[in-house]
CSV table of C-alpha atoms and ligand atoms in Angstrom, one decimal:
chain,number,residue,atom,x,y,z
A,193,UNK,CA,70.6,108.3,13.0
A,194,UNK,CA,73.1,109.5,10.1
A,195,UNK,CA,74.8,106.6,9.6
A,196,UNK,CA,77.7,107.3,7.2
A,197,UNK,CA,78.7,108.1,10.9
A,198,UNK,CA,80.3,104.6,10.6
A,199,UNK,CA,82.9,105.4,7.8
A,200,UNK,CA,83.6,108.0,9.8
A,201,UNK,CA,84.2,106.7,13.7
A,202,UNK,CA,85.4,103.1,11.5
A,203,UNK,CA,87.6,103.8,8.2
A,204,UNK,CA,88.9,101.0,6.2
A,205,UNK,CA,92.6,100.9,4.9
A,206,UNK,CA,91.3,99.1,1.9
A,207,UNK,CA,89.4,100.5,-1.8
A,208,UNK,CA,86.5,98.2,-1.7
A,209,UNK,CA,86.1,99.5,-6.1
A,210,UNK,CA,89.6,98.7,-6.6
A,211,UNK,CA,90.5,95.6,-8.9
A,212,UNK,CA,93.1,93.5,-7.5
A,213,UNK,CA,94.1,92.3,-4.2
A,214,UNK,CA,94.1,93.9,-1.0
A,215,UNK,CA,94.6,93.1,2.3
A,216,UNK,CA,93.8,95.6,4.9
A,217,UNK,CA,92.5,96.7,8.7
A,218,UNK,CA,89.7,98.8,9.5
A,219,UNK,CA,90.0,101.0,12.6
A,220,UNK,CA,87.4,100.6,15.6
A,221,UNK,CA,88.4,103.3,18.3
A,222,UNK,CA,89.4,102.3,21.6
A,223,UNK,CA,90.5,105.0,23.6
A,224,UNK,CA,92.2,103.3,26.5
A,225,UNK,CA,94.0,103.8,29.8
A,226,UNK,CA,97.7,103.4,28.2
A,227,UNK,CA,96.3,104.2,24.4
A,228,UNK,CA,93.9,107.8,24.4
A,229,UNK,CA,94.0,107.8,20.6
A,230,UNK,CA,94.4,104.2,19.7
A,231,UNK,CA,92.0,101.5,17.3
A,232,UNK,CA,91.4,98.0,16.9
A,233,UNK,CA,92.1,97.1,13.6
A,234,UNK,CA,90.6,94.2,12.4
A,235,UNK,CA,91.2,93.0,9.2
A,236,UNK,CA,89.3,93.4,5.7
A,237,UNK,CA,90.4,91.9,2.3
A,238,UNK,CA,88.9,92.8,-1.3
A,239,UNK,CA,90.1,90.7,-4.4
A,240,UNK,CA,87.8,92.2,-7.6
A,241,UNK,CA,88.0,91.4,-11.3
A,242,UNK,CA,85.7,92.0,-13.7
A,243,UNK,CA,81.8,91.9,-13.7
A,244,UNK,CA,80.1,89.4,-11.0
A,245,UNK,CA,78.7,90.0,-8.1
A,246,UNK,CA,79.8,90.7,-4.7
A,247,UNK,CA,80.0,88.6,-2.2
A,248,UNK,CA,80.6,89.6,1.8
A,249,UNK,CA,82.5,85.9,3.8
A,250,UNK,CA,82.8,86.3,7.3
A,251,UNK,CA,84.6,84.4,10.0
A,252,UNK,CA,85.7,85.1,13.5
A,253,UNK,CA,81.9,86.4,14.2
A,254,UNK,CA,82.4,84.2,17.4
A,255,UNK,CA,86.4,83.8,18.6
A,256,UNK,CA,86.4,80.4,19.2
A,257,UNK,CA,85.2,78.9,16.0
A,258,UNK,CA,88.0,78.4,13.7
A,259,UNK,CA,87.5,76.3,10.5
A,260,UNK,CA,86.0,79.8,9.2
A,261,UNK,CA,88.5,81.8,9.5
A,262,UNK,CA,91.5,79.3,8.7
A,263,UNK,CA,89.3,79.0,5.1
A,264,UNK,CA,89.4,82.4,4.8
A,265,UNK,CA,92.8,83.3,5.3
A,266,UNK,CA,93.7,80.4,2.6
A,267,UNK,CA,91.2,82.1,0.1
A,268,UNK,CA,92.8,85.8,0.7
A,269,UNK,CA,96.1,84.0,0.5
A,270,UNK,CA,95.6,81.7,-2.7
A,271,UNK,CA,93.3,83.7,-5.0
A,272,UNK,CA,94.5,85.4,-8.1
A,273,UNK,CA,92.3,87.7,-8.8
A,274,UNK,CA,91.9,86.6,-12.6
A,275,UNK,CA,90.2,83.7,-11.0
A,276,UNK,CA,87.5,86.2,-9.4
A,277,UNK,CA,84.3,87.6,-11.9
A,278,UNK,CA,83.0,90.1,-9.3
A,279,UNK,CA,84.6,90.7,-5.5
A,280,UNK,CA,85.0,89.1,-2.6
A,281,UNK,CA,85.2,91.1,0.7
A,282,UNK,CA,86.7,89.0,3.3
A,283,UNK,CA,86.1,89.8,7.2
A,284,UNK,CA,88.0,86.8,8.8
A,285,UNK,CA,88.8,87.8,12.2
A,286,UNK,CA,85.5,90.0,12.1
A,287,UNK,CA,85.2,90.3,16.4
A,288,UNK,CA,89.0,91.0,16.2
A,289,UNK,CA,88.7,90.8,20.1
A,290,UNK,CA,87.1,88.4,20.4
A,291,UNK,CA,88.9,85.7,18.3
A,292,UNK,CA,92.4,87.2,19.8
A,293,UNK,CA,90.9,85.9,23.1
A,294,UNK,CA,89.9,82.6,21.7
A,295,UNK,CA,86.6,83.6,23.0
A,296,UNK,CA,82.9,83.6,21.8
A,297,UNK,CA,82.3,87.0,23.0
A,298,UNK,CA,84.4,90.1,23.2
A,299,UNK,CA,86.1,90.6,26.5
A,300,UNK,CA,86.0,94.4,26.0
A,301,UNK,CA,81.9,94.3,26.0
A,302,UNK,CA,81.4,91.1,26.6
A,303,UNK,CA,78.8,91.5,23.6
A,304,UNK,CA,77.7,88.3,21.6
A,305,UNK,CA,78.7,90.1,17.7
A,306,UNK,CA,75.9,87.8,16.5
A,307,UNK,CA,73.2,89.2,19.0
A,308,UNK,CA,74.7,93.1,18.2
A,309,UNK,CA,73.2,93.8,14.6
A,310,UNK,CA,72.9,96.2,13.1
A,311,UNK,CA,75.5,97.5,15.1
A,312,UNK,CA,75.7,101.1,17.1
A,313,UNK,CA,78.0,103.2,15.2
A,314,UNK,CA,78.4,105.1,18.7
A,315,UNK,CA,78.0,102.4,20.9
A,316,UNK,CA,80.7,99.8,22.2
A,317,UNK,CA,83.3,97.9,20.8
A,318,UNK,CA,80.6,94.8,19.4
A,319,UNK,CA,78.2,97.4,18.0
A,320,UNK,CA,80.6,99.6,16.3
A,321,UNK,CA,82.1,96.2,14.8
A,322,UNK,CA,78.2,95.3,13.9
A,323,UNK,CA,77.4,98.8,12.4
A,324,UNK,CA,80.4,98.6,9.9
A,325,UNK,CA,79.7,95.3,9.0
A,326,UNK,CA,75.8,96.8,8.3
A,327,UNK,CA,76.3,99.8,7.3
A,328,UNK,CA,79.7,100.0,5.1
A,329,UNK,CA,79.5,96.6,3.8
A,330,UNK,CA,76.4,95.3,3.2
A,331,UNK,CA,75.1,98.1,0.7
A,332,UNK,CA,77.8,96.7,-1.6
A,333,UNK,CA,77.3,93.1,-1.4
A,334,UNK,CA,74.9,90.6,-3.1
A,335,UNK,CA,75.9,87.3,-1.5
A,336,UNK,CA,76.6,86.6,2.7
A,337,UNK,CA,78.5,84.1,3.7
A,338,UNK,CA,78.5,83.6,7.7
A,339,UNK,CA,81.3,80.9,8.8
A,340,UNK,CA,80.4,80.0,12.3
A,341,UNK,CA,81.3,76.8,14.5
A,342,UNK,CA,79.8,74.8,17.5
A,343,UNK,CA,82.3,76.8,19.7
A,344,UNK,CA,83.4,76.0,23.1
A,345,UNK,CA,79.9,74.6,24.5
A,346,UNK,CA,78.5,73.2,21.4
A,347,UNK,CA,79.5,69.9,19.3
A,348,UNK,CA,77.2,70.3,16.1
A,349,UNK,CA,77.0,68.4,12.9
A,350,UNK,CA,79.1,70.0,10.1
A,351,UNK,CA,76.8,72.0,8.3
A,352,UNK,CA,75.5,74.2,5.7
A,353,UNK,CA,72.5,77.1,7.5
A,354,UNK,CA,70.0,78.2,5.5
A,355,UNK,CA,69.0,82.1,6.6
A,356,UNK,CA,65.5,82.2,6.7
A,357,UNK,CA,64.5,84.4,3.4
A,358,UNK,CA,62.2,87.4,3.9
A,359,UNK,CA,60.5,86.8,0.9
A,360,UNK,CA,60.0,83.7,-1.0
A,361,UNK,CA,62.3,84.7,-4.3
A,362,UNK,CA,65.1,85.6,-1.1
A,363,UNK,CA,64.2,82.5,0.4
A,364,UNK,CA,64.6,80.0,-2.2
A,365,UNK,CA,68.3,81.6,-3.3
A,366,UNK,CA,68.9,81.2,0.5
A,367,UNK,CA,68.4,77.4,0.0
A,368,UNK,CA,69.7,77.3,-3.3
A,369,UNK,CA,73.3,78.7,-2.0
A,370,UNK,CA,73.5,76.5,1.2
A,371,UNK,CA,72.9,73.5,-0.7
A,372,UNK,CA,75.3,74.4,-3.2
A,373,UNK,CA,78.2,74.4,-0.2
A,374,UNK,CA,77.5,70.4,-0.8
A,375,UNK,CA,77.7,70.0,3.2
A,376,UNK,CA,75.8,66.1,4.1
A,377,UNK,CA,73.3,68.4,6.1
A,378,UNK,CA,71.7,72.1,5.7
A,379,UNK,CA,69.6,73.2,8.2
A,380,UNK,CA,67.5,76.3,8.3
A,381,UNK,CA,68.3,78.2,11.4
A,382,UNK,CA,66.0,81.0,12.7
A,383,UNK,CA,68.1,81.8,16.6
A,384,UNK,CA,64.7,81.3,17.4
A,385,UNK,CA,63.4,84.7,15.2
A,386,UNK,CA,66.5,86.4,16.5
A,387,UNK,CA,66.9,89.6,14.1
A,388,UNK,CA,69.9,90.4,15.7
A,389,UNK,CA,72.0,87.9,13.7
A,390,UNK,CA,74.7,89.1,11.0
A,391,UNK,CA,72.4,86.4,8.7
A,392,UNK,CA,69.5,88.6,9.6
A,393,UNK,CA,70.8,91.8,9.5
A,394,UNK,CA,72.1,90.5,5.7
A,395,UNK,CA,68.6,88.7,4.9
A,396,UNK,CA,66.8,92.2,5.9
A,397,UNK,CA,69.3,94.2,3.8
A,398,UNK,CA,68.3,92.0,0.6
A,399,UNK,CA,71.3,90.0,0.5
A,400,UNK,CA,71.3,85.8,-0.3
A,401,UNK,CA,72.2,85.1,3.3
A,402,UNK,CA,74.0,81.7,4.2
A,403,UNK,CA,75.7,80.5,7.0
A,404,UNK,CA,77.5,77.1,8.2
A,405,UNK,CA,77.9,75.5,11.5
A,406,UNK,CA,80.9,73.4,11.2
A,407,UNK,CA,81.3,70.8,15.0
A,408,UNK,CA,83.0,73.2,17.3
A,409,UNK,CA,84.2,72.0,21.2
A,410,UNK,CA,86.4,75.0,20.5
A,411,UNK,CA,88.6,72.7,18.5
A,412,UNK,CA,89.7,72.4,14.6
A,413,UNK,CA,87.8,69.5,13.4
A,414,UNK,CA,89.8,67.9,10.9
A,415,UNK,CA,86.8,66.7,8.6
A,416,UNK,CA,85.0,69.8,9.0
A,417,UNK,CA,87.8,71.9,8.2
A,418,UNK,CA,88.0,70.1,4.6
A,419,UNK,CA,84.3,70.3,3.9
A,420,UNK,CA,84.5,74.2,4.8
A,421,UNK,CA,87.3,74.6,2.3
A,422,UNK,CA,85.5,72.9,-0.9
A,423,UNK,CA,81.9,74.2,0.4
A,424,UNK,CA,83.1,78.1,0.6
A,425,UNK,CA,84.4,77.6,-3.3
A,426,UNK,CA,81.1,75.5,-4.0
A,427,UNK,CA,79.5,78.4,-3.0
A,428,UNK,CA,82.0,81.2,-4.9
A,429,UNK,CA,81.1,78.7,-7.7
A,430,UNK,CA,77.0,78.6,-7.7
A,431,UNK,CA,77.2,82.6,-7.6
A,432,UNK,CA,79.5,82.6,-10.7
A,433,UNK,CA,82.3,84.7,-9.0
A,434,UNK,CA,84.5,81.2,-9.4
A,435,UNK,CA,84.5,79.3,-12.7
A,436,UNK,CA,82.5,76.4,-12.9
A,437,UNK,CA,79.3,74.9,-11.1
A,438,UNK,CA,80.6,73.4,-8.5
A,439,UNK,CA,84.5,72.8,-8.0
A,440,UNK,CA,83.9,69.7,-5.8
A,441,UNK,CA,80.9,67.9,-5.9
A,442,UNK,CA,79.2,66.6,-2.6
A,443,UNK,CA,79.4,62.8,-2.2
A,444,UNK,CA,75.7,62.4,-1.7
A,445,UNK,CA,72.7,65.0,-2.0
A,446,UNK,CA,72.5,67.1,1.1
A,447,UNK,CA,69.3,66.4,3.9
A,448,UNK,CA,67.3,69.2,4.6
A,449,UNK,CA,65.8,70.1,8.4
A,450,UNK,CA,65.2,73.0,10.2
A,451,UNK,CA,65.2,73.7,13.8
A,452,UNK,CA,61.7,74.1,15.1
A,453,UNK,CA,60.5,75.5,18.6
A,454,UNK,CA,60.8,72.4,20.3
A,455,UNK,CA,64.4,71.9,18.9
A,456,UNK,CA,66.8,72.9,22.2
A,457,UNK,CA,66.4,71.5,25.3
A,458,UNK,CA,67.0,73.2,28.3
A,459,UNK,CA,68.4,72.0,31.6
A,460,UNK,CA,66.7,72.4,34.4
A,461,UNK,CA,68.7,71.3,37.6
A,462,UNK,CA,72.4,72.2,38.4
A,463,UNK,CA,74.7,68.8,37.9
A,464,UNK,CA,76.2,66.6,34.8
A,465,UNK,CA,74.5,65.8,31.8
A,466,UNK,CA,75.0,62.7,30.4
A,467,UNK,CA,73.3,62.3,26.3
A,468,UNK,CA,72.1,59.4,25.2
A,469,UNK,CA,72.9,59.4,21.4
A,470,UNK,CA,75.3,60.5,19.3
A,471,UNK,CA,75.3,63.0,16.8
A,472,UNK,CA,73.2,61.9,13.8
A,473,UNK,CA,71.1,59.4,15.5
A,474,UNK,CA,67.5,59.4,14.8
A,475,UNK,CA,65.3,60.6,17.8
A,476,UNK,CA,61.7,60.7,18.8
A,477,UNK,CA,59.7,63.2,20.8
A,478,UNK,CA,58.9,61.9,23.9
A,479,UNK,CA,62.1,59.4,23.9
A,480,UNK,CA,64.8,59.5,26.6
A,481,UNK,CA,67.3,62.6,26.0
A,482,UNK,CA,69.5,62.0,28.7
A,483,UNK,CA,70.1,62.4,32.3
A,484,UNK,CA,71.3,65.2,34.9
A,485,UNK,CA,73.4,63.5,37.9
A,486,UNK,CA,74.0,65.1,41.1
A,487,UNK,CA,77.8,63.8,41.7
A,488,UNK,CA,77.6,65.1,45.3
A,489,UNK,CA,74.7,63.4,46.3
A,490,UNK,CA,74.8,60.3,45.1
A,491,UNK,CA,71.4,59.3,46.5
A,492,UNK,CA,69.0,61.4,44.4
A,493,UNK,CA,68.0,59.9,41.4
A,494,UNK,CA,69.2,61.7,38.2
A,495,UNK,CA,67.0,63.5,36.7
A,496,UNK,CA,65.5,62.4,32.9
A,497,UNK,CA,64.8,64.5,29.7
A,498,UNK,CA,63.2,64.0,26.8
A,499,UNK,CA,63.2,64.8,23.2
A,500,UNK,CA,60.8,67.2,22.5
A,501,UNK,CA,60.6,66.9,18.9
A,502,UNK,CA,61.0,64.1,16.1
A,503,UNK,CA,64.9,64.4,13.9
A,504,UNK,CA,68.4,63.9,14.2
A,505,UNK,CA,70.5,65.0,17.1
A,506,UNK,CA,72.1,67.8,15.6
A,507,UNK,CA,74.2,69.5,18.3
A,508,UNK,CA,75.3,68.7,21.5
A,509,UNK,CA,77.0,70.3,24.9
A,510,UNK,CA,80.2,69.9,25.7
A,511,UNK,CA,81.0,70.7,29.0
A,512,UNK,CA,79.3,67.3,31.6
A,513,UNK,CA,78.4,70.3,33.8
A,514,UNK,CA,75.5,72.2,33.1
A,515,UNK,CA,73.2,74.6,35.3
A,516,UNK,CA,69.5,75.8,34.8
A,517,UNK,CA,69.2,77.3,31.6
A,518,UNK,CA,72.3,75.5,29.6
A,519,UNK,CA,71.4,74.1,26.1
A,520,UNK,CA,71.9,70.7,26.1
A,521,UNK,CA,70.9,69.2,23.0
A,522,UNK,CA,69.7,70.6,19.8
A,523,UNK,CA,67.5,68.2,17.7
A,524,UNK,CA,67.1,69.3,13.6
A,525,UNK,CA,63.7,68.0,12.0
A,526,UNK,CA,63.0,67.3,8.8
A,527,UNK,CA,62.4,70.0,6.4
A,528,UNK,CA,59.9,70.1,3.5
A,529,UNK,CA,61.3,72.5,1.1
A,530,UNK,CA,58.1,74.5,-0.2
A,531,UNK,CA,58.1,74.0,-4.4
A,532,UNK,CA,59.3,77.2,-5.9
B,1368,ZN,ZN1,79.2,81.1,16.0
């Protein structure tokens, strides 16, 4: 397909080669019952100065994940642009539906953004979002940044992600930049070899590709809210489009794991999970998980799960109620990084 159909269907407000600051929309089409010719704009902001590279930070890729976003907005807000070597394109508020909802996915679609790449220029709402994202911005960037949350089911560690790299040289600058965001724990994240990810869609586009995961319950998490704000300049910092190495340095050197195939389990039963352990506590395969409980009849015995691989429990459910199929707990393993 000719894609430069996306600049046309999407068309941005902003100069993404002018130097300065600017704070813009760009226009998805939504031709509505009480709106035939109207858009979605969703915003886009450029701040470029000078030679650097340029780096792509998105938030709002989810709607109910907000330490990204609130980061962002500060950034577009505070920068001067004599700060900046390079250019920053901010995408905040990227599944502009979505995040108006306060929702993970868009409630035009009901498309998950981050299962949509590389977009559909002619396709719905989500894919059109995806394809200008892929299509228009990508080709100009060097660096990804992908600011996501637990959301509203999840409670995860605050964390820096680690895109798988598609080649070893990619691979190594993926690790390089997620443990510059100075976050107690990076984790390389796969979605289970989902390509469909705006950190895969980056990755595959030859971009450094780096993402966070900062608690979630659909909250503002106080704590991670501060790391995200000194790990997003950390990492403007370790690319050289900010001055300095790092502007705040991490407290203690970041621990490395990875989420294998045996990281989620699964429930299998319709009822209330009750965990075991908190986040951060050491786990063994094999070792009691938790426990699904069957309020209504309180003479079946619960039923028992286990950890399925050895690590740290890394994220967990929110919601007691869960049906077959709900992720309950995520465990991260230790990760070996490979010499270079
Ligand atoms: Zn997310």
């Amino acid at each position: 397909m000719e894609r430069n159909i996306t600049q046309q269907l999407t068309p941005a407000t902003v100069d993404f080669d002018k130097p300065g600051k600017q704070i813009g929309v760009f226009h998805v089409p939504l031709s509505s019952h009480d709106d035939a010719w109207g858009v979605i704009p969703v915003p886009v902001a450029v701040i470029k100065n000078g030679e650097g590279p340029t780096v792509i930070l998105e938030g709002g890729n989810h709607g109910d994940e907000y330490e990204g976003p609130i980061t962002l907005g500060e950034l577009i807000r505070g920068l001067d642009p004599a700060e900046v070597s390079g250019r920053l394109i901010f995408i905040p508020a990227i599944n502009q539906p979505a995040v108006v909802a306060g929702r993970r996915v868009s409630p035009i679609d009901g498309l998950n953004l981050n299962r949509t790449f590389p977009g559909d220029p002619l396709g719905t709402t989500t894919q059109q979002i995806a394809a200008f994202v892929n299509d228009v911005l990508f080709p100009m960037g060097d660096v990804f940044v992908d600011l996501h949350s637990g959301g509203s089911s999840l409670d995860i560690i605050p964390s820096a992600v680690i895109e798988p790299g598609k080649t070893p040289e990619q691979h190594e600058a993926n690790v390089n930049a997620a443990l510059a965001f100075g976050a107690p724990v990076t984790v390389v994240i796969d979605n289970r070899g989902d390509p469909r990810t705006a950190t895969a869609s980056a990755a595959l586009a030859g971009m450094t590709a780096i993402g966070t995961e900062m608690a979630g319950a659909g909250t503002v998490s106080i704590d991670a809210l501060a790391l995200c704000r000194r790990g997003v300049r950390n990492v403007l910092a370790h690319v050289g489009v900010l001055p300095g190495e790092t502007v705040v340095a991490p407290e203690a050197p970041s621990r490395l794991y990875e989420l294998t195939g045996k990281a989620h389990l699964i429930a299998e039963d319709d009822g209330v999970f009750e965990p075991i352990h908190k986040l951060g506590t050491e786990v063994r395969a094999g070792e009691l998980a938790g426990r699904i409980h069957f309020l209504t009849q309180p003479g079946r015995t619960p039923i028992e799960m286990h950890y399925r691989a050895d690590g740290i429990v890394y994220g967990r459910r929110q919601p007691g109620r869960v049906r077959p199929g709900n992720c309950c707990l995520v465990v991260a393993s230790p990760y070996e990084r490979k010499p270079a």
